[in-house]
CSV table of C-alpha atoms in Angstrom, one decimal:
chain,number,residue,atom,x,y,z
A,1,MET,CA,-17.1,-98.5,176.4
A,2,GLU,CA,-20.9,-98.8,176.4
A,3,SER,CA,-22.5,-99.0,173.1
A,4,ARG,CA,-24.2,-95.8,171.9
A,5,SER,CA,-26.0,-97.4,169.0
A,6,ASN,CA,-29.3,-97.3,170.8
A,7,ARG,CA,-29.2,-93.6,171.2
A,8,PRO,CA,-31.1,-91.6,168.5
A,9,GLN,CA,-28.4,-90.1,166.3
A,10,LEU,CA,-28.3,-86.3,166.2
A,11,ASN,CA,-29.0,-85.1,162.8
A,12,ARG,CA,-25.6,-85.6,161.1
A,13,GLY,CA,-24.6,-84.0,157.9
A,14,LEU,CA,-26.1,-80.7,158.8
A,15,CYS,CA,-23.2,-79.7,160.9
A,16,PHE,CA,-20.5,-79.9,158.3
A,17,SER,CA,-21.9,-78.5,155.1
A,18,ASP,CA,-19.6,-76.5,152.9
A,19,SER,CA,-22.1,-73.7,152.9
A,20,GLY,CA,-21.1,-73.0,156.5
A,21,MET,CA,-24.8,-73.2,157.7
A,22,ARG,CA,-25.0,-75.1,161.0
A,23,GLN,CA,-27.9,-76.3,163.2
A,24,ALA,CA,-28.0,-74.0,166.2
A,25,ALA,CA,-28.4,-76.5,169.0
A,26,SER,CA,-26.2,-79.5,168.2
A,27,PRO,CA,-22.7,-79.0,169.6
A,28,THR,CA,-20.1,-79.8,166.9
A,29,VAL,CA,-16.4,-80.3,167.2
A,30,ILE,CA,-13.8,-80.8,164.5
A,31,VAL,CA,-10.8,-83.0,165.5
A,32,ILE,CA,-7.7,-82.6,163.3
A,33,GLY,CA,-5.3,-85.5,163.3
A,34,GLY,CA,-6.2,-89.2,163.5
A,35,GLY,CA,-3.4,-90.4,165.8
A,36,MET,CA,-3.9,-91.7,169.3
A,37,ALA,CA,-4.7,-88.3,170.7
A,38,GLY,CA,-7.1,-87.3,168.0
A,39,VAL,CA,-9.0,-90.6,168.0
A,40,ALA,CA,-9.2,-90.6,171.8
A,41,ALA,CA,-10.6,-87.0,171.8
A,42,ALA,CA,-13.1,-87.8,169.0
A,43,ARG,CA,-14.3,-91.0,170.8
A,44,ALA,CA,-14.8,-89.2,174.1
A,45,LEU,CA,-16.8,-86.3,172.5
A,46,HIS,CA,-18.9,-88.7,170.4
A,47,ASP,CA,-19.7,-90.7,173.5
A,48,ALA,CA,-20.8,-87.4,175.1
A,49,SER,CA,-23.4,-86.9,172.3
A,50,PHE,CA,-21.4,-84.3,170.4
A,51,GLN,CA,-21.3,-84.3,166.6
A,52,VAL,CA,-17.7,-84.9,165.7
A,53,VAL,CA,-15.8,-85.1,162.5
A,54,LEU,CA,-12.2,-86.2,162.4
A,55,LEU,CA,-10.0,-84.9,159.6
A,56,GLU,CA,-6.9,-87.0,158.8
A,57,SER,CA,-4.3,-86.1,156.2
A,58,ARG,CA,-3.1,-89.7,155.6
A,59,ASP,CA,-5.1,-92.5,153.9
A,60,ARG,CA,-4.9,-94.4,157.2
A,61,LEU,CA,-5.6,-93.8,160.9
A,62,GLY,CA,-3.1,-94.1,163.7
A,63,GLY,CA,-0.6,-91.3,162.9
A,64,ARG,CA,2.7,-92.4,164.5
A,65,VAL,CA,1.1,-95.6,165.4
A,66,HIS,CA,1.5,-97.7,162.2
A,67,THR,CA,1.0,-101.4,162.3
A,68,ASN,CA,2.0,-103.0,159.0
A,69,TYR,CA,0.7,-106.4,157.9
A,70,SER,CA,2.6,-106.9,154.7
A,71,PHE,CA,4.8,-109.7,156.1
A,72,GLY,CA,1.6,-111.6,156.9
A,73,PHE,CA,1.7,-110.7,160.6
A,74,PRO,CA,1.6,-107.4,162.5
A,75,VAL,CA,4.8,-105.3,162.8
A,76,ASP,CA,4.8,-101.8,164.3
A,77,LEU,CA,6.7,-99.3,162.3
A,78,GLY,CA,6.0,-96.5,164.8
A,79,ALA,CA,5.1,-96.8,168.5
A,80,SER,CA,5.4,-100.4,169.8
A,81,TRP,CA,5.9,-100.3,173.5
A,82,LEU,CA,3.6,-99.6,176.4
A,83,HIS,CA,5.8,-97.7,178.9
A,84,GLY,CA,4.5,-98.7,182.3
A,85,VAL,CA,2.8,-102.1,182.3
A,86,SER,CA,0.4,-101.4,185.2
A,87,LYS,CA,-3.1,-100.3,186.1
A,88,GLU,CA,-1.7,-96.8,186.5
A,89,ASN,CA,-1.2,-96.6,182.8
A,90,PRO,CA,-4.3,-94.8,181.3
A,91,LEU,CA,-4.3,-97.2,178.3
A,92,ALA,CA,-4.1,-100.4,180.5
A,93,PRO,CA,-7.9,-100.8,180.8
A,94,LEU,CA,-8.5,-100.6,177.1
A,95,ILE,CA,-5.6,-103.0,176.2
A,96,GLY,CA,-6.7,-105.4,178.9
A,97,ARG,CA,-10.3,-105.4,177.7
A,98,LEU,CA,-9.2,-106.1,174.1
A,99,GLY,CA,-7.1,-109.0,175.4
A,100,LEU,CA,-4.0,-107.8,173.6
A,101,PRO,CA,-0.9,-109.6,174.8
A,102,LEU,CA,2.2,-107.7,176.0
A,103,TYR,CA,5.8,-109.0,176.1
A,104,ARG,CA,7.6,-107.4,179.0
A,105,THR,CA,11.1,-106.4,177.9
A,106,SER,CA,12.0,-104.9,181.2
A,107,GLY,CA,10.7,-104.9,184.8
A,108,ASP,CA,12.7,-101.7,185.5
A,109,ASN,CA,11.0,-98.3,184.9
A,110,SER,CA,14.0,-96.5,183.7
A,111,VAL,CA,15.0,-94.3,180.8
A,112,LEU,CA,18.3,-96.2,180.5
A,113,TYR,CA,16.9,-99.7,180.3
A,114,ASP,CA,13.9,-100.6,178.3
A,115,HIS,CA,15.3,-104.1,178.4
A,116,ASP,CA,16.7,-106.1,181.3
A,117,LEU,CA,20.5,-106.4,181.3
A,118,GLU,CA,20.5,-110.2,180.9
A,119,SER,CA,18.7,-109.8,177.5
A,120,TYR,CA,21.6,-107.9,175.9
A,121,SER,CA,24.0,-109.5,173.5
A,122,LEU,CA,26.7,-107.0,172.5
A,123,PHE,CA,29.4,-107.5,169.9
A,124,ASP,CA,32.4,-105.6,168.7
A,125,MET,CA,32.9,-104.7,165.0
A,126,ASP,CA,34.8,-107.9,164.5
A,127,GLY,CA,31.9,-110.0,165.6
A,128,ASN,CA,33.3,-111.0,169.0
A,129,ARG,CA,30.7,-111.2,171.7
A,130,ILE,CA,31.4,-108.9,174.6
A,131,PRO,CA,31.5,-110.7,178.0
A,132,GLN,CA,28.3,-110.1,180.0
A,133,GLU,CA,30.3,-109.1,183.1
A,134,LEU,CA,31.9,-106.2,181.2
A,135,VAL,CA,28.5,-105.1,179.8
A,136,THR,CA,27.0,-105.1,183.4
A,137,LYS,CA,30.1,-103.3,184.8
A,138,VAL,CA,30.0,-100.6,182.2
A,139,GLY,CA,26.2,-100.2,182.8
A,140,GLU,CA,27.0,-99.5,186.4
A,141,THR,CA,29.7,-96.9,185.4
A,142,PHE,CA,27.1,-95.3,183.1
A,143,GLU,CA,24.7,-94.9,186.0
A,144,LEU,CA,27.5,-93.5,188.2
A,145,ILE,CA,28.3,-90.9,185.5
A,146,LEU,CA,24.7,-89.9,185.3
A,147,LYS,CA,24.6,-89.5,189.2
A,148,GLU,CA,27.6,-87.2,188.9
A,149,THR,CA,25.9,-85.1,186.2
A,150,GLU,CA,23.2,-84.5,188.9
A,151,LYS,CA,25.9,-82.6,190.9
A,152,VAL,CA,26.9,-80.7,187.8
A,153,ARG,CA,23.2,-79.7,187.3
A,154,GLN,CA,22.9,-78.4,190.8
A,155,GLU,CA,26.1,-76.3,190.6
A,156,HIS,CA,25.2,-74.6,187.3
A,157,ASP,CA,22.3,-72.2,186.9
A,158,GLU,CA,22.6,-72.4,183.1
A,159,ASP,CA,21.4,-75.5,181.3
A,160,MET,CA,23.8,-77.6,179.2
A,161,SER,CA,23.7,-80.7,177.1
A,162,ILE,CA,24.1,-84.2,178.5
A,163,SER,CA,27.3,-84.5,176.5
A,164,SER,CA,28.8,-81.3,178.0
A,165,ALA,CA,27.9,-82.6,181.5
A,166,PHE,CA,29.7,-85.9,180.7
A,167,SER,CA,32.8,-83.9,179.8
A,168,ILE,CA,32.8,-82.1,183.1
A,169,VAL,CA,32.3,-85.4,185.0
A,170,PHE,CA,35.3,-87.0,183.1
A,171,GLU,CA,37.5,-84.0,184.0
A,172,ARG,CA,36.6,-84.3,187.7
A,173,ARG,CA,36.7,-88.0,187.9
A,174,PRO,CA,39.1,-89.4,185.3
A,175,GLU,CA,38.7,-92.9,186.7
A,176,LEU,CA,35.2,-92.9,185.2
A,177,ARG,CA,36.7,-92.4,181.7
A,178,LEU,CA,36.9,-95.8,180.2
A,179,GLU,CA,39.4,-97.0,177.7
A,180,GLY,CA,39.3,-99.6,174.9
A,181,LEU,CA,36.4,-101.9,174.8
A,182,GLY,CA,34.9,-100.4,178.0
A,183,HIS,CA,34.7,-97.0,176.2
A,184,LYS,CA,32.9,-98.5,173.3
A,185,VAL,CA,30.4,-100.3,175.5
A,186,LEU,CA,29.8,-96.9,177.3
A,187,GLN,CA,29.1,-95.3,173.9
A,188,TRP,CA,26.6,-98.0,173.2
A,189,TYR,CA,24.7,-97.1,176.5
A,190,LEU,CA,24.8,-93.5,175.4
A,191,CYS,CA,23.4,-94.6,172.0
A,192,ARG,CA,20.5,-96.3,173.8
A,193,MET,CA,19.8,-93.1,175.8
A,194,GLU,CA,19.8,-91.1,172.6
A,195,GLY,CA,17.3,-93.7,171.2
A,196,TRP,CA,15.0,-93.0,174.2
A,197,PHE,CA,14.9,-89.3,173.3
A,198,ALA,CA,15.3,-89.8,169.5
A,199,ALA,CA,18.0,-87.1,169.7
A,200,ASP,CA,21.8,-86.8,170.1
A,201,ALA,CA,23.3,-86.3,173.5
A,202,ASP,CA,24.6,-82.8,172.5
A,203,THR,CA,21.1,-81.5,172.1
A,204,ILE,CA,19.4,-83.2,175.1
A,205,SER,CA,18.9,-80.9,178.2
A,206,LEU,CA,20.7,-81.8,181.4
A,207,LYS,CA,18.1,-79.9,183.4
A,208,CYS,CA,15.1,-81.7,182.0
A,209,TRP,CA,16.1,-85.1,180.7
A,210,ASP,CA,14.7,-87.0,183.6
A,211,GLN,CA,11.5,-84.9,184.3
A,212,GLU,CA,9.0,-87.2,182.7
A,213,GLU,CA,7.0,-89.5,185.0
A,214,LEU,CA,7.8,-93.2,184.6
A,215,LEU,CA,4.9,-95.4,185.4
A,216,PRO,CA,5.5,-98.7,187.3
A,217,GLY,CA,5.5,-102.1,185.7
A,218,GLY,CA,8.4,-101.8,183.3
A,219,HIS,CA,8.2,-101.7,179.5
A,220,GLY,CA,6.0,-104.0,177.4
A,221,LEU,CA,6.1,-104.6,173.7
A,222,MET,CA,2.6,-104.8,172.0
A,223,VAL,CA,2.9,-108.3,170.5
A,224,ARG,CA,0.0,-107.8,168.0
A,225,GLY,CA,0.7,-104.1,167.4
A,226,TYR,CA,-1.0,-100.9,168.4
A,227,LEU,CA,-3.6,-100.7,165.6
A,228,PRO,CA,-6.3,-102.7,167.3
A,229,VAL,CA,-6.4,-100.0,170.0
A,230,ILE,CA,-6.8,-97.2,167.4
A,231,ASN,CA,-9.5,-99.2,165.5
A,232,THR,CA,-11.5,-99.9,168.7
A,233,LEU,CA,-11.5,-96.2,169.7
A,234,ALA,CA,-12.4,-95.1,166.1
A,235,LYS,CA,-15.4,-97.5,165.8
A,236,GLY,CA,-18.5,-95.6,164.6
A,237,LEU,CA,-16.8,-92.2,164.3
A,238,ASP,CA,-17.2,-89.9,161.3
A,239,ILE,CA,-13.6,-90.0,159.9
A,240,ARG,CA,-12.5,-88.3,156.7
A,241,LEU,CA,-9.2,-89.6,155.5
A,242,GLY,CA,-7.1,-87.7,152.9
A,243,HIS,CA,-8.2,-84.4,154.4
A,244,ARG,CA,-5.1,-82.3,155.0
A,245,VAL,CA,-6.0,-79.1,157.0
A,246,THR,CA,-4.3,-75.9,155.9
A,247,ASN,CA,-6.3,-73.2,157.6
A,248,ILE,CA,-8.1,-72.7,161.0
A,249,VAL,CA,-10.2,-69.6,161.6
A,250,ARG,CA,-11.5,-69.0,165.1
A,251,ARG,CA,-14.2,-66.5,165.9
A,252,TYR,CA,-16.1,-66.0,169.2
A,253,ASN,CA,-19.0,-68.1,167.9
A,254,GLY,CA,-17.2,-70.9,166.3
A,255,VAL,CA,-14.4,-72.2,164.0
A,256,LYS,CA,-14.0,-72.8,160.3
A,257,VAL,CA,-11.5,-75.3,159.1
A,258,THR,CA,-10.3,-75.5,155.4
A,259,THR,CA,-8.5,-78.4,153.8
A,260,GLU,CA,-5.9,-78.4,151.1
A,261,ASP,CA,-8.5,-79.1,148.4
A,262,GLY,CA,-10.7,-76.2,149.5
A,263,ARG,CA,-13.4,-78.1,151.5
A,264,THR,CA,-14.6,-76.3,154.6
A,265,PHE,CA,-16.0,-77.5,157.9
A,266,VAL,CA,-17.6,-75.4,160.6
A,267,GLY,CA,-18.1,-76.2,164.3
A,268,ASP,CA,-18.1,-74.8,167.8
A,269,ALA,CA,-14.6,-75.9,168.6
A,270,VAL,CA,-11.5,-77.6,167.2
A,271,VAL,CA,-9.2,-80.2,168.8
A,272,VAL,CA,-5.7,-79.8,167.1
A,273,ALA,CA,-4.0,-83.2,167.5
A,274,VAL,CA,-1.4,-83.0,164.8
A,275,PRO,CA,2.3,-83.8,165.6
A,276,LEU,CA,4.6,-81.1,166.9
A,277,GLY,CA,6.8,-81.4,163.7
A,278,VAL,CA,3.7,-80.4,161.6
A,279,LEU,CA,3.0,-77.4,163.9
A,280,LYS,CA,6.7,-76.4,163.6
A,281,ALA,CA,6.5,-76.6,159.8
A,282,ARG,CA,3.6,-74.0,159.8
A,283,THR,CA,1.7,-75.9,157.2
A,284,ILE,CA,-1.5,-74.9,159.0
A,285,THR,CA,-2.2,-71.2,159.2
A,286,PHE,CA,-4.2,-69.9,162.2
A,287,GLU,CA,-6.4,-66.8,162.0
A,288,PRO,CA,-6.0,-64.8,164.1
A,289,LYS,CA,-2.5,-66.0,164.6
A,290,LEU,CA,-1.6,-68.0,167.8
A,291,PRO,CA,-0.5,-66.0,170.8
A,292,ASP,CA,3.3,-65.5,171.2
A,293,TRP,CA,3.5,-67.8,174.2
A,294,LYS,CA,2.0,-70.6,172.1
A,295,GLU,CA,4.3,-70.0,169.2
A,296,ALA,CA,7.3,-70.0,171.5
A,297,ALA,CA,6.2,-73.4,172.9
A,298,ILE,CA,6.0,-74.8,169.3
A,299,ASN,CA,9.4,-73.4,168.4
A,300,ASP,CA,11.3,-74.3,171.6
A,301,LEU,CA,10.2,-78.0,172.1
A,302,GLY,CA,12.5,-80.5,170.4
A,303,VAL,CA,11.4,-83.1,167.9
A,304,GLY,CA,13.6,-86.2,167.6
A,305,ILE,CA,13.9,-88.9,165.0
A,306,GLU,CA,14.1,-92.6,165.6
A,307,ASN,CA,13.4,-95.0,162.7
A,308,LYS,CA,12.9,-98.7,162.1
A,309,ILE,CA,14.4,-100.9,159.4
A,310,VAL,CA,12.5,-104.2,159.8
A,311,MET,CA,14.1,-107.3,158.3
A,312,HIS,CA,12.2,-110.5,157.8
A,313,PHE,CA,14.3,-113.6,157.4
A,314,ASN,CA,13.4,-117.2,156.4
A,315,LYS,CA,15.1,-118.6,159.6
A,316,VAL,CA,16.6,-117.5,162.9
A,317,PHE,CA,20.4,-117.4,162.9
A,318,TRP,CA,21.0,-115.1,165.9
A,319,PRO,CA,21.2,-115.7,169.6
A,320,ASN,CA,18.0,-116.0,171.6
A,321,VAL,CA,18.2,-112.6,173.4
A,322,GLU,CA,15.9,-109.6,173.2
A,323,PHE,CA,18.3,-107.5,171.3
A,324,LEU,CA,21.7,-107.4,169.7
A,325,GLY,CA,24.1,-104.4,169.9
A,326,VAL,CA,27.2,-103.4,168.0
A,327,VAL,CA,29.6,-101.2,170.0
A,328,ALA,CA,31.8,-98.5,168.5
A,329,GLU,CA,34.1,-95.5,169.2
A,330,THR,CA,31.2,-93.1,169.1
A,331,SER,CA,27.5,-93.4,169.9
A,332,TYR,CA,26.8,-92.5,166.2
A,333,GLY,CA,28.7,-95.7,165.1
A,334,CYS,CA,26.8,-98.0,167.5
A,335,SER,CA,23.9,-100.2,166.4
A,336,TYR,CA,20.8,-101.7,168.0
A,337,PHE,CA,18.7,-104.6,166.7
A,338,LEU,CA,15.4,-105.6,168.4
A,339,ASN,CA,14.8,-109.3,168.2
A,340,LEU,CA,11.1,-109.7,167.5
A,341,HIS,CA,11.4,-113.5,167.4
A,342,LYS,CA,11.6,-113.6,171.2
A,343,ALA,CA,8.4,-111.7,171.6
A,344,THR,CA,6.3,-112.8,168.6
A,345,GLY,CA,7.8,-116.0,167.3
A,346,HIS,CA,8.5,-114.5,163.9
A,347,PRO,CA,12.1,-114.4,162.4
A,348,VAL,CA,12.4,-110.6,162.4
A,349,LEU,CA,15.1,-108.2,163.5
A,350,VAL,CA,14.5,-104.4,163.7
A,351,TYR,CA,17.4,-102.0,163.3
A,352,MET,CA,16.6,-98.8,165.2
A,353,PRO,CA,18.8,-95.7,164.4
A,354,ALA,CA,18.1,-92.4,166.2
A,355,GLY,CA,19.2,-88.8,166.1
A,356,GLN,CA,21.8,-87.8,163.4
A,357,LEU,CA,22.3,-91.3,162.2
A,358,ALA,CA,18.5,-91.6,161.6
A,359,LYS,CA,18.6,-88.3,159.6
A,360,ASP,CA,21.5,-89.5,157.5
A,361,ILE,CA,19.8,-92.8,156.8
A,362,GLU,CA,16.6,-91.1,155.8
A,363,LYS,CA,18.5,-89.5,152.9
A,364,MET,CA,19.0,-92.9,151.4
A,365,SER,CA,16.6,-95.0,149.3
A,366,ASP,CA,14.8,-97.8,151.1
A,367,GLU,CA,17.0,-100.3,149.3
A,368,ALA,CA,20.2,-98.5,150.4
A,369,ALA,CA,18.8,-98.1,154.0
A,370,ALA,CA,17.9,-101.8,154.3
A,371,SER,CA,21.3,-102.9,152.9
A,372,PHE,CA,23.1,-100.5,155.4
A,373,ALA,CA,21.2,-102.1,158.3
A,374,PHE,CA,22.0,-105.6,156.9
A,375,MET,CA,25.7,-104.6,156.6
A,376,GLN,CA,25.7,-103.7,160.3
A,377,LEU,CA,24.3,-107.1,161.1
A,378,LYS,CA,26.9,-108.9,159.0
A,379,LYS,CA,29.6,-107.3,161.0
A,380,ILE,CA,28.6,-109.2,164.1
A,381,LEU,CA,27.0,-112.3,162.4
A,382,PRO,CA,29.0,-113.0,159.3
A,383,GLU,CA,26.8,-116.1,158.5
A,384,ALA,CA,23.7,-113.9,158.3
A,385,SER,CA,21.4,-114.9,155.4
A,386,SER,CA,19.8,-112.0,153.4
A,387,PRO,CA,16.4,-110.8,154.5
A,388,ILE,CA,13.4,-112.0,152.4
A,389,GLN,CA,11.5,-108.7,153.0
A,390,CYS,CA,12.2,-105.3,154.5
A,391,LEU,CA,10.2,-102.3,155.7
A,392,VAL,CA,11.7,-98.9,156.3
A,393,SER,CA,10.1,-96.0,158.2
A,394,HIS,CA,10.8,-92.3,157.5
A,395,TRP,CA,9.3,-90.4,160.4
A,396,GLY,CA,11.6,-87.4,159.9
A,397,THR,CA,10.8,-86.7,156.3
A,398,ASP,CA,7.1,-87.9,156.2
A,399,VAL,CA,5.2,-84.6,155.8
A,400,ASN,CA,2.4,-86.0,158.1
A,401,SER,CA,4.8,-86.3,161.1
A,402,LEU,CA,8.1,-84.5,160.5
A,403,GLY,CA,9.7,-86.3,163.4
A,404,SER,CA,9.1,-89.2,165.8
A,405,TYR,CA,8.4,-87.6,169.2
A,406,SER,CA,9.2,-84.6,171.4
A,407,TYR,CA,12.1,-84.1,173.8
A,408,ASP,CA,13.6,-81.3,176.0
A,409,MET,CA,16.2,-79.2,174.2
A,410,VAL,CA,19.1,-77.5,176.0
A,411,GLY,CA,18.1,-74.2,177.7
A,412,LYS,CA,14.3,-74.7,177.3
A,413,PRO,CA,11.9,-75.1,180.3
A,414,HIS,CA,10.1,-78.4,180.8
A,415,ASP,CA,6.7,-76.6,181.2
A,416,LEU,CA,6.7,-76.0,177.4
A,417,TYR,CA,4.6,-79.2,177.1
A,418,GLU,CA,1.9,-77.7,179.3
A,419,ARG,CA,2.0,-74.4,177.4
A,420,LEU,CA,1.5,-76.3,174.2
A,421,ARG,CA,-1.5,-78.0,175.8
A,422,ILE,CA,-3.3,-74.9,177.1
A,423,PRO,CA,-6.3,-74.0,175.0
A,424,VAL,CA,-6.6,-70.8,173.0
A,425,ASP,CA,-10.2,-69.7,173.0
A,426,ASN,CA,-12.1,-72.6,171.4
A,427,LEU,CA,-8.9,-74.3,170.0
A,428,PHE,CA,-7.8,-77.3,172.1
A,429,PHE,CA,-4.5,-79.0,171.7
A,430,ALA,CA,-3.6,-82.7,172.2
A,431,GLY,CA,-0.8,-85.1,171.4
A,432,GLU,CA,2.3,-86.6,173.0
A,433,ALA,CA,4.1,-83.1,172.9
A,434,THR,CA,1.3,-81.6,175.0
A,435,SER,CA,1.9,-84.1,177.9
A,436,MET,CA,4.0,-82.7,180.6
A,437,SER,CA,4.1,-86.0,182.6
A,438,TYR,CA,4.4,-88.5,179.7
A,439,PRO,CA,5.9,-86.8,176.6
A,440,GLY,CA,6.9,-89.0,173.7
A,441,SER,CA,4.5,-91.8,174.7
A,442,VAL,CA,1.3,-93.4,173.4
A,443,HIS,CA,-0.3,-93.2,176.8
A,444,GLY,CA,0.7,-89.5,177.0
A,445,ALA,CA,-1.1,-88.9,173.6
A,446,PHE,CA,-4.1,-90.8,174.8
A,447,SER,CA,-4.5,-88.9,178.1
A,448,THR,CA,-4.1,-85.5,176.4
A,449,GLY,CA,-6.8,-86.5,173.9
A,450,LEU,CA,-9.2,-87.2,176.8
A,451,MET,CA,-8.2,-83.9,178.5
A,452,ALA,CA,-8.7,-81.9,175.3
A,453,ALA,CA,-12.2,-83.5,174.8
A,454,GLU,CA,-13.2,-82.7,178.4
A,455,GLY,CA,-12.0,-79.1,178.1
A,456,CYS,CA,-13.8,-78.8,174.8
A,457,ARG,CA,-17.0,-80.3,176.2
A,458,MET,CA,-17.1,-77.9,179.1
A,459,ARG,CA,-16.4,-74.9,176.9
A,460,VAL,CA,-19.1,-75.7,174.3
A,461,LEU,CA,-21.8,-76.7,176.8
A,462,GLU,CA,-21.0,-73.6,178.9
A,463,ARG,CA,-21.6,-71.6,175.7
A,464,TYR,CA,-24.9,-73.4,175.1
A,465,GLY,CA,-25.9,-72.9,178.7
A,466,GLU,CA,-26.2,-76.7,179.0
A,467,LEU,CA,-23.4,-77.4,181.4
A,468,ASP,CA,-24.4,-79.8,184.2
A,469,LEU,CA,-21.5,-79.6,186.7
A,470,PHE,CA,-22.8,-82.6,188.6
A,471,GLN,CA,-22.6,-84.9,185.6
A,472,PRO,CA,-19.6,-87.2,185.9
A,473,VAL,CA,-16.6,-86.5,183.8
A,474,MET,CA,-17.0,-88.5,180.6
A,475,GLY,CA,-15.4,-91.7,179.7
A,476,GLU,CA,-14.6,-94.4,182.3
A,477,GLU,CA,-10.9,-94.1,181.4
A,478,ALA,CA,-11.0,-90.4,182.3
A,479,SER,CA,-9.6,-90.9,185.8
A,480,PHE,CA,-7.5,-87.7,185.7
A,481,SER,CA,-8.6,-84.6,187.6
A,482,VAL,CA,-9.3,-81.5,185.6
A,483,PRO,CA,-6.5,-79.0,186.2
A,484,LEU,CA,-7.3,-75.4,186.9
A,485,LEU,CA,-6.6,-73.2,184.0
A,486,ILE,CA,-4.3,-70.8,185.7
A,487,SER,CA,-2.0,-69.0,183.3
A,488,ARG,CA,0.8,-66.6,184.1
A,489,MET,CA,3.1,-66.2,181.1
């Protein structure tokens, strides 16, 4: 991004006075939420010479990107993968310019495998390693079952859950129903699918589960964490941490935003880039209230939970594979451990529960959660030494997120993501849950931040009569085309 330091600064400070007085001719935008979408929007608007203030409820930037350094090296407690390691990914130019290394965990762009099959090491509850041939064979059966659910989808007008579709497939093709160890391995594959959506199979939509666009290049782990990307985008912005927004009033001539402690900010427009879970909790009141179609989108999109329990050991005592799995009778009983040693060289395992299991573990103290994760590990590696440090995420109960990421619930249309994104007057919406193509992803959040900024820029300049339609769309990363705002609810 070219440096803007040589540009004479617009008169800052005048635009966000508590008195509500504002300079007439300097366009001002308030961005709410300092995650990837909010920071991307603020950066783009700042670079387009707008006065921008970003309000963030936490005492840190990044939102559901949270790189923790307490072990003496970076560990991502939130987002950690780049899904689609290729130039088609809107984040690729930025990550490339920063020289941030990626560790590719899979060359396959699939929902089922964010790791290549040969990097699996699965065990039963007695600590016996499951033969690789069986793991591969059950993987093929799992794909066959999903192909069969495609037929179920075509035959039924009504939506149903992935687990209901599986039941129908097993009735029709009993030979796909596995017994014994095979059944347990199949449950483990289902557990991984649930991890992708951060939700249980009985709540995931059969109609929409595969509607997102998967970019080429496979899945890459951010070896040094995602925070350097956030910090680069945030450089030089006016950011107010510890500012929890409670009220947004929109009028034809501008917006007024109030925080929990009574501070007010006025501007021409607002970019709302808070997580879907926060919108669902109605902790922000909108005046006038949001239209019914927008409320319906907020209500009907699902929010899933996936957490991380990060265990730092003084030495490596596990096999040199990308992850370890424990198979069980139900997907709820299965376990998944990411081996960060392979990617980063540090002796770290990350236990990653999702869906109902994640909710149940969130009710425990951090100590109890860490010991639960360690007990799962001891089942397969009885010689395991105790961790020297642990970190536990709580994305579901953290009031600043209230969930990990969005997914399609049974019976709800996939275009809800787009409805959540469509602006309401001078309110613009951004975040992973507003990305119809890339929901639940960091690059989805990033691209919707750029889209919201561009929509906002057009709207405000149009109001000031300063819109130059021949000026290129801002930001060199903004390679998307601006969609026509056609609504028909």
